[in-house]
Each structure stands twice: as C-alpha cells, then as structure tokens.
Amino acid sequence: TGGQFEMLPAGIILLWYGPIGNIPAGYVLCDGNNGSPDLRNKFVVGAGDTYAVDATGGNATHTHAFTGDGHTHDILLGPVVDAGAVFGDVTSEDSAVGTTDAKSSLPPYHALAYIMKT
C-alpha cells in the first residue's frame, strides 16, 4: 500500500471488495488469525454501554416455541320460536396449528470481507 493509506493505524478494520487472495500487503483477513477478530459470517455492532469492545453474541436462526393446544367450545342452541325447532347442544372443536421451525431474519445483504491493517 502507499500514500494516504500508510497513515491508517495498525488494527483499523476496513471492508474489502475483491478476491480474498488479492488483499493488499500489510492487511490480513479478519478470520481469527494473525491477531485479527473472526468476523467471517458476522455483522458488526457498535461498542458502547450495551456491547463492550470485542464482545460477541447472537444466533444465525431463532426458533419460537409453539405451545397452543386444540380446544373445544360447547355452543348452546335455543330458544327458537319457530314451530318444530330442535333444542340441543353443539360442540365446536378447534385444533392447534403452527410451526416451530427455525427461521433466519436477515435483511437483504451484500457480503464483503473485513480486513485489518497489521
């Protein structure tokens, strides 16, 4: 590298758009080697009161538990004024429907490589 990029301090992390094999000299892929954090397949969140520098977390997918059971209701019919009306009970049954499959919630994305100046 040369010129303006030489002034960047060691440890600065940049996004790289290009083949991994063409990362410039003086930079390394942030893959957990060479003193870099492993940022492959991860989003970066700003450190502050909620997240400390170098904190990690999150999951690739999230599963919601489904605990609803089917149930029944007794529906009482009557009184009906019409002649010949039949009085009685009707039972309505509702069966549980749902899924607990793990789902991804990623927004649309474009993958780039994080590189760090050494």
Tab-separated table of N, CA and C in Angstrom:
chain	number	residue	atom	x	y	z
A	1	THR	N	0.847	-1.182	0.000
A	1	THR	CA	0.000	0.000	0.000
A	1	THR	C	0.879	1.226	0.000
A	2	GLY	N	0.287	2.352	-0.232
A	2	GLY	CA	1.078	3.566	-0.258
A	2	GLY	C	0.220	4.784	-0.063
A	3	GLY	N	0.890	5.913	0.008
A	3	GLY	CA	0.193	7.186	0.083
A	3	GLY	C	-0.663	7.338	1.310
A	4	GLN	N	-1.898	7.746	1.081
A	4	GLN	CA	-2.816	8.082	2.175
A	4	GLN	C	-3.115	6.915	3.104
A	5	PHE	N	-3.048	5.685	2.632
A	5	PHE	CA	-3.397	4.542	3.470
A	5	PHE	C	-2.290	4.176	4.458
A	6	GLU	N	-1.081	4.653	4.244
A	6	GLU	CA	0.002	4.389	5.187
A	6	GLU	C	-0.246	5.082	6.515
A	7	MET	N	-1.048	6.128	6.520
A	7	MET	CA	-1.324	6.866	7.752
A	7	MET	C	-2.351	6.161	8.629
A	8	LEU	N	-3.029	5.161	8.104
A	8	LEU	CA	-4.014	4.433	8.906
A	8	LEU	C	-3.295	3.642	9.989
A	9	PRO	N	-3.819	3.648	11.222
A	9	PRO	CA	-3.139	2.934	12.306
A	9	PRO	C	-3.322	1.418	12.196
A	10	ALA	N	-2.342	0.688	12.717
A	10	ALA	CA	-2.459	-0.771	12.789
A	10	ALA	C	-3.687	-1.107	13.636
A	11	GLY	N	-4.432	-2.113	13.213
A	11	GLY	CA	-5.634	-2.529	13.934
A	11	GLY	C	-6.913	-1.974	13.340
A	12	ILE	N	-6.808	-1.005	12.435
A	12	ILE	CA	-8.029	-0.470	11.817
A	12	ILE	C	-8.625	-1.547	10.915
A	13	ILE	N	-9.940	-1.657	10.953
A	13	ILE	CA	-10.642	-2.675	10.165
A	13	ILE	C	-11.429	-1.977	9.068
A	14	LEU	N	-11.283	-2.492	7.860
A	14	LEU	CA	-11.935	-1.939	6.677
A	14	LEU	C	-12.705	-3.044	5.961
A	15	LEU	N	-13.629	-2.650	5.101
A	15	LEU	CA	-14.328	-3.618	4.248
A	15	LEU	C	-13.554	-3.760	2.941
A	16	TRP	N	-13.419	-4.990	2.478
A	16	TRP	CA	-12.682	-5.287	1.252
A	16	TRP	C	-13.628	-5.882	0.227
A	17	TYR	N	-13.651	-5.268	-0.975
A	17	TYR	CA	-14.453	-5.759	-2.088
A	17	TYR	C	-13.481	-6.264	-3.147
A	18	GLY	N	-13.260	-7.526	-3.144
A	18	GLY	CA	-12.334	-8.129	-4.090
A	18	GLY	C	-12.013	-9.535	-3.644
A	19	PRO	N	-11.288	-10.263	-4.455
A	19	PRO	CA	-10.923	-11.630	-4.079
A	19	PRO	C	-10.067	-11.643	-2.810
A	20	ILE	N	-10.281	-12.633	-1.964
A	20	ILE	CA	-9.523	-12.768	-0.721
A	20	ILE	C	-8.027	-12.867	-1.025
A	21	GLY	N	-7.676	-13.521	-2.106
A	21	GLY	CA	-6.270	-13.666	-2.484
A	21	GLY	C	-5.610	-12.362	-2.897
A	22	ASN	N	-6.390	-11.311	-3.115
A	22	ASN	CA	-5.838	-10.024	-3.547
A	22	ASN	C	-5.836	-8.979	-2.440
A	23	ILE	N	-5.986	-9.393	-1.185
A	23	ILE	CA	-5.927	-8.437	-0.073
A	23	ILE	C	-4.547	-7.780	-0.106
A	24	PRO	N	-4.498	-6.447	-0.001
A	24	PRO	CA	-3.212	-5.749	-0.119
A	24	PRO	C	-2.211	-6.153	0.963
A	25	ALA	N	-0.945	-6.028	0.639
A	25	ALA	CA	0.128	-6.273	1.611
A	25	ALA	C	-0.067	-5.330	2.789
A	26	GLY	N	0.203	-5.831	3.986
A	26	GLY	CA	0.041	-5.017	5.182
A	26	GLY	C	-1.334	-5.143	5.803
A	27	TYR	N	-2.213	-5.943	5.179
A	27	TYR	CA	-3.564	-6.184	5.693
A	27	TYR	C	-3.783	-7.684	5.782
A	28	VAL	N	-4.625	-8.105	6.716
A	28	VAL	CA	-4.981	-9.522	6.846
A	28	VAL	C	-6.498	-9.651	6.894
A	29	LEU	N	-6.978	-10.801	6.451
A	29	LEU	CA	-8.399	-11.113	6.545
A	29	LEU	C	-8.775	-11.260	8.012
A	30	CYS	N	-9.895	-10.706	8.419
A	30	CYS	CA	-10.378	-10.849	9.803
A	30	CYS	C	-11.033	-12.218	9.948
A	31	ASP	N	-10.175	-13.234	10.117
A	31	ASP	CA	-10.645	-14.619	10.216
A	31	ASP	C	-10.220	-15.280	11.523
A	32	GLY	N	-9.799	-14.466	12.507
A	32	GLY	CA	-9.364	-15.000	13.789
A	32	GLY	C	-7.887	-15.341	13.833
A	33	ASN	N	-7.181	-15.156	12.734
A	33	ASN	CA	-5.739	-15.424	12.682
A	33	ASN	C	-4.963	-14.110	12.632
A	34	ASN	N	-3.674	-14.190	12.856
A	34	ASN	CA	-2.787	-13.021	12.765
A	34	ASN	C	-3.221	-11.869	13.658
A	35	GLY	N	-3.815	-12.176	14.809
A	35	GLY	CA	-4.239	-11.130	15.737
A	35	GLY	C	-5.528	-10.426	15.363
A	36	SER	N	-6.228	-10.930	14.358
A	36	SER	CA	-7.489	-10.302	13.925
A	36	SER	C	-8.687	-10.992	14.581
A	37	PRO	N	-9.793	-10.257	14.755
A	37	PRO	CA	-11.016	-10.922	15.213
A	37	PRO	C	-11.605	-11.740	14.067
A	38	ASP	N	-12.352	-12.777	14.388
A	38	ASP	CA	-13.010	-13.578	13.350
A	38	ASP	C	-14.356	-12.933	13.030
A	39	LEU	N	-14.399	-12.196	11.938
A	39	LEU	CA	-15.625	-11.505	11.534
A	39	LEU	C	-16.295	-12.178	10.345
A	40	ARG	N	-15.856	-13.367	9.976
A	40	ARG	CA	-16.497	-14.079	8.866
A	40	ARG	C	-17.936	-14.424	9.244
A	41	ASN	N	-18.840	-14.206	8.327
A	41	ASN	CA	-20.263	-14.528	8.504
A	41	ASN	C	-20.891	-13.801	9.688
A	42	LYS	N	-20.417	-12.591	10.006
A	42	LYS	CA	-20.946	-11.853	11.153
A	42	LYS	C	-21.238	-10.410	10.790
A	43	PHE	N	-22.211	-9.833	11.497
A	43	PHE	CA	-22.470	-8.404	11.440
A	43	PHE	C	-21.658	-7.745	12.539
A	44	VAL	N	-21.299	-6.500	12.341
A	44	VAL	CA	-20.584	-5.741	13.366
A	44	VAL	C	-21.575	-4.782	14.006
A	45	VAL	N	-21.521	-4.668	15.335
A	45	VAL	CA	-22.372	-3.737	16.075
A	45	VAL	C	-21.449	-2.774	16.815
A	46	GLY	N	-21.865	-1.522	16.919
A	46	GLY	CA	-21.046	-0.527	17.597
A	46	GLY	C	-20.928	-0.802	19.090
A	47	ALA	N	-19.706	-0.721	19.618
A	47	ALA	CA	-19.473	-0.918	21.053
A	47	ALA	C	-19.922	0.322	21.814
A	48	GLY	N	-20.354	0.124	23.048
A	48	GLY	CA	-20.807	1.225	23.889
A	48	GLY	C	-21.302	0.680	25.207
A	49	ASP	N	-22.369	1.295	25.738
A	49	ASP	CA	-22.919	0.864	27.022
A	49	ASP	C	-23.514	-0.543	26.960
A	50	THR	N	-24.076	-0.917	25.818
A	50	THR	CA	-24.729	-2.223	25.691
A	50	THR	C	-23.749	-3.328	25.315
A	51	TYR	N	-22.818	-3.042	24.423
A	51	TYR	CA	-21.865	-4.045	23.941
A	51	TYR	C	-20.444	-3.544	24.167
A	52	ALA	N	-19.635	-4.332	24.855
A	52	ALA	CA	-18.233	-3.980	25.088
A	52	ALA	C	-17.413	-4.266	23.834
A	53	VAL	N	-16.289	-3.564	23.681
A	53	VAL	CA	-15.375	-3.851	22.579
A	53	VAL	C	-14.977	-5.325	22.653
A	54	ASP	N	-15.024	-6.005	21.530
A	54	ASP	CA	-14.661	-7.413	21.367
A	54	ASP	C	-15.715	-8.385	21.898
A	55	ALA	N	-16.900	-7.893	22.285
A	55	ALA	CA	-17.986	-8.792	22.700
A	55	ALA	C	-18.545	-9.511	21.474
A	56	THR	N	-19.037	-10.721	21.667
A	56	THR	CA	-19.680	-11.474	20.592
A	56	THR	C	-21.030	-11.970	21.084
A	57	GLY	N	-21.894	-12.349	20.163
A	57	GLY	CA	-23.192	-12.881	20.552
A	57	GLY	C	-24.077	-13.104	19.348
A	58	GLY	N	-25.327	-13.418	19.623
A	58	GLY	CA	-26.303	-13.630	18.566
A	58	GLY	C	-26.340	-15.069	18.083
A	59	ASN	N	-27.320	-15.366	17.258
A	59	ASN	CA	-27.518	-16.690	16.671
A	59	ASN	C	-27.884	-16.532	15.206
A	60	ALA	N	-27.536	-17.515	14.411
A	60	ALA	CA	-27.855	-17.468	12.989
A	60	ALA	C	-29.354	-17.622	12.740
A	61	THR	N	-30.057	-18.356	13.608
A	61	THR	CA	-31.501	-18.538	13.466
A	61	THR	C	-32.155	-18.413	14.826
A	62	HIS	N	-33.469	-18.292	14.810
A	62	HIS	CA	-34.241	-18.178	16.043
A	62	HIS	C	-35.472	-19.065	15.914
A	63	THR	N	-35.795	-19.783	16.966
A	63	THR	CA	-36.957	-20.661	16.966
A	63	THR	C	-37.964	-20.180	17.999
A	64	HIS	N	-39.218	-20.098	17.600
A	64	HIS	CA	-40.295	-19.763	18.530
A	64	HIS	C	-40.987	-21.051	18.946
A	65	ALA	N	-41.129	-21.258	20.237
A	65	ALA	CA	-41.847	-22.430	20.732
A	65	ALA	C	-43.338	-22.227	20.513
A	66	PHE	N	-44.020	-23.276	20.115
A	66	PHE	CA	-45.467	-23.225	19.924
A	66	PHE	C	-46.086	-24.152	20.951
A	67	THR	N	-46.880	-23.594	21.866
A	67	THR	CA	-47.439	-24.403	22.946
A	67	THR	C	-48.960	-24.433	22.939
A	68	GLY	N	-49.588	-23.905	21.913
A	68	GLY	CA	-51.054	-23.869	21.885
A	68	GLY	C	-51.650	-25.232	21.610
A	69	ASP	N	-52.549	-25.669	22.456
A	69	ASP	CA	-53.258	-26.925	22.243
A	69	ASP	C	-54.610	-26.632	21.607
A	70	GLY	N	-55.152	-27.636	20.942
A	70	GLY	CA	-56.513	-27.513	20.449
A	70	GLY	C	-57.477	-27.451	21.621
A	71	HIS	N	-58.661	-26.953	21.392
A	71	HIS	CA	-59.642	-26.867	22.473
A	71	HIS	C	-61.050	-26.942	21.894
A	72	THR	N	-62.024	-27.135	22.760
A	72	THR	CA	-63.416	-27.226	22.319
A	72	THR	C	-64.265	-26.205	23.047
A	73	HIS	N	-65.382	-25.857	22.405
A	73	HIS	CA	-66.378	-24.960	22.994
A	73	HIS	C	-67.746	-25.620	22.847
A	74	ASP	N	-68.521	-25.589	23.892
A	74	ASP	CA	-69.917	-26.016	23.794
A	74	ASP	C	-70.745	-24.800	23.419
A	75	ILE	N	-71.556	-24.959	22.388
A	75	ILE	CA	-72.422	-23.875	21.931
A	75	ILE	C	-73.858	-24.303	22.199
A	76	LEU	N	-74.549	-23.578	23.046
A	76	LEU	CA	-75.937	-23.895	23.375
A	76	LEU	C	-76.854	-23.248	22.355
A	77	LEU	N	-77.746	-24.052	21.793
A	77	LEU	CA	-78.703	-23.549	20.816
A	77	LEU	C	-80.066	-23.410	21.464
A	78	GLY	N	-80.789	-22.354	21.111
A	78	GLY	CA	-82.145	-22.193	21.605
A	78	GLY	C	-82.274	-20.911	22.383
A	79	PRO	N	-83.341	-20.482	22.814
A	79	PRO	CA	-84.637	-20.966	22.317
A	79	PRO	C	-84.979	-20.353	20.966
A	80	VAL	N	-85.561	-21.139	20.116
A	80	VAL	CA	-86.015	-20.672	18.811
A	80	VAL	C	-87.533	-20.702	18.814
A	81	VAL	N	-88.153	-19.670	18.288
A	81	VAL	CA	-89.605	-19.535	18.362
A	81	VAL	C	-90.315	-20.337	17.282
A	82	ASP	N	-89.627	-20.658	16.195
A	82	ASP	CA	-90.281	-21.345	15.090
A	82	ASP	C	-90.831	-22.694	15.537
A	83	ALA	N	-91.957	-23.051	14.966
A	83	ALA	CA	-92.570	-24.339	15.275
A	83	ALA	C	-91.673	-25.461	14.780
A	84	GLY	N	-91.535	-26.490	15.549
A	84	GLY	CA	-90.735	-27.652	15.172
A	84	GLY	C	-89.248	-27.460	15.418
A	85	ALA	N	-88.863	-26.380	16.106
A	85	ALA	CA	-87.449	-26.128	16.366
A	85	ALA	C	-86.884	-27.197	17.283
A	86	VAL	N	-85.633	-27.547	17.074
A	86	VAL	CA	-84.957	-28.540	17.890
A	86	VAL	C	-83.977	-27.811	18.806
A	87	PHE	N	-84.033	-28.146	20.079
A	87	PHE	CA	-83.103	-27.562	21.042
A	87	PHE	C	-81.992	-28.571	21.304
A	88	GLY	N	-80.812	-28.096	21.545
A	88	GLY	CA	-79.731	-29.020	21.868
A	88	GLY	C	-78.399	-28.310	21.961
A	89	ASP	N	-77.375	-29.102	22.152
A	89	ASP	CA	-76.016	-28.581	22.257
A	89	ASP	C	-75.223	-28.969	21.019
A	90	VAL	N	-74.314	-28.098	20.633
A	90	VAL	CA	-73.380	-28.378	19.545
A	90	VAL	C	-71.973	-28.143	20.096
A	91	THR	N	-71.050	-29.001	19.764
A	91	THR	CA	-69.665	-28.817	20.196
A	91	THR	C	-68.829	-28.396	18.999
A	92	SER	N	-68.068	-27.331	19.168
A	92	SER	CA	-67.164	-26.847	18.129
A	92	SER	C	-65.740	-27.142	18.578
A	93	GLU	N	-64.960	-27.774	17.706
A	93	GLU	CA	-63.594	-28.131	18.071
A	93	GLU	C	-62.605	-27.355	17.214
A	94	ASP	N	-61.578	-26.835	17.854
A	94	ASP	CA	-60.534	-26.050	17.197
A	94	ASP	C	-59.212	-26.760	17.439
A	95	SER	N	-58.564	-27.237	16.373
A	95	SER	CA	-57.283	-27.918	16.568
A	95	SER	C	-56.140	-26.918	16.415
A	96	ALA	N	-55.061	-27.166	17.135
A	96	ALA	CA	-53.903	-26.269	17.116
A	96	ALA	C	-53.150	-26.421	15.802
A	97	VAL	N	-52.711	-25.305	15.252
A	97	VAL	CA	-51.918	-25.300	14.034
A	97	VAL	C	-50.759	-24.333	14.242
A	98	GLY	N	-49.579	-24.711	13.841
A	98	GLY	CA	-48.434	-23.817	13.976
A	98	GLY	C	-47.159	-24.530	13.598
A	99	THR	N	-46.062	-23.804	13.647
A	99	THR	CA	-44.763	-24.377	13.326
A	99	THR	C	-43.722	-23.850	14.299
A	100	THR	N	-42.711	-24.645	14.549
A	100	THR	CA	-41.609	-24.221	15.415
A	100	THR	C	-40.291	-24.272	14.654
A	101	ASP	N	-40.346	-24.264	13.330
A	101	ASP	CA	-39.130	-24.323	12.526
A	101	ASP	C	-38.257	-23.101	12.776
A	102	ALA	N	-36.945	-23.297	12.784
A	102	ALA	CA	-36.007	-22.181	12.917
A	102	ALA	C	-36.035	-21.358	11.633
A	103	LYS	N	-36.012	-20.051	11.768
A	103	LYS	CA	-36.066	-19.143	10.623
A	103	LYS	C	-34.939	-18.129	10.712
A	104	SER	N	-34.441	-17.714	9.571
A	104	SER	CA	-33.467	-16.631	9.505
A	104	SER	C	-34.224	-15.320	9.381
A	105	SER	N	-33.683	-14.265	9.949
A	105	SER	CA	-34.338	-12.962	9.832
A	105	SER	C	-33.380	-11.926	9.255
A	106	LEU	N	-32.527	-12.352	8.316
A	106	LEU	CA	-31.574	-11.444	7.694
A	106	LEU	C	-32.260	-10.516	6.708
A	107	PRO	N	-31.914	-9.235	6.746
A	107	PRO	CA	-32.381	-8.344	5.687
A	107	PRO	C	-31.564	-8.623	4.423
A	108	PRO	N	-31.954	-8.061	3.280
A	108	PRO	CA	-31.129	-8.236	2.082
A	108	PRO	C	-29.686	-7.788	2.375
A	109	TYR	N	-28.717	-8.471	1.812
A	109	TYR	CA	-27.325	-8.166	2.141
A	109	TYR	C	-26.418	-8.311	0.933
A	110	HIS	N	-25.228	-7.778	1.063
A	110	HIS	CA	-24.146	-7.943	0.087
A	110	HIS	C	-22.896	-8.247	0.901
A	111	ALA	N	-22.315	-9.396	0.731
A	111	ALA	CA	-21.177	-9.820	1.549
A	111	ALA	C	-19.868	-9.200	1.057
A	112	LEU	N	-19.126	-8.627	1.995
A	112	LEU	CA	-17.780	-8.116	1.767
A	112	LEU	C	-16.881	-8.718	2.836
A	113	ALA	N	-15.583	-8.670	2.627
A	113	ALA	CA	-14.637	-9.208	3.610
A	113	ALA	C	-14.133	-8.081	4.503
A	114	TYR	N	-14.031	-8.365	5.806
A	114	TYR	CA	-13.380	-7.433	6.723
A	114	TYR	C	-11.884	-7.725	6.702
A	115	ILE	N	-11.082	-6.660	6.546
A	115	ILE	CA	-9.636	-6.801	6.612
A	115	ILE	C	-9.101	-5.848	7.678
A	116	MET	N	-7.957	-6.202	8.249
A	116	MET	CA	-7.360	-5.393	9.310
A	116	MET	C	-5.924	-5.048	8.936
A	117	LYS	N	-5.562	-3.787	9.175
A	117	LYS	CA	-4.184	-3.372	8.923
A	117	LYS	C	-3.291	-3.923	10.034
A	118	THR	N	-2.145	-4.475	9.635
A	118	THR	CA	-1.216	-5.041	10.617
A	118	THR	C	-0.093	-4.077	10.940
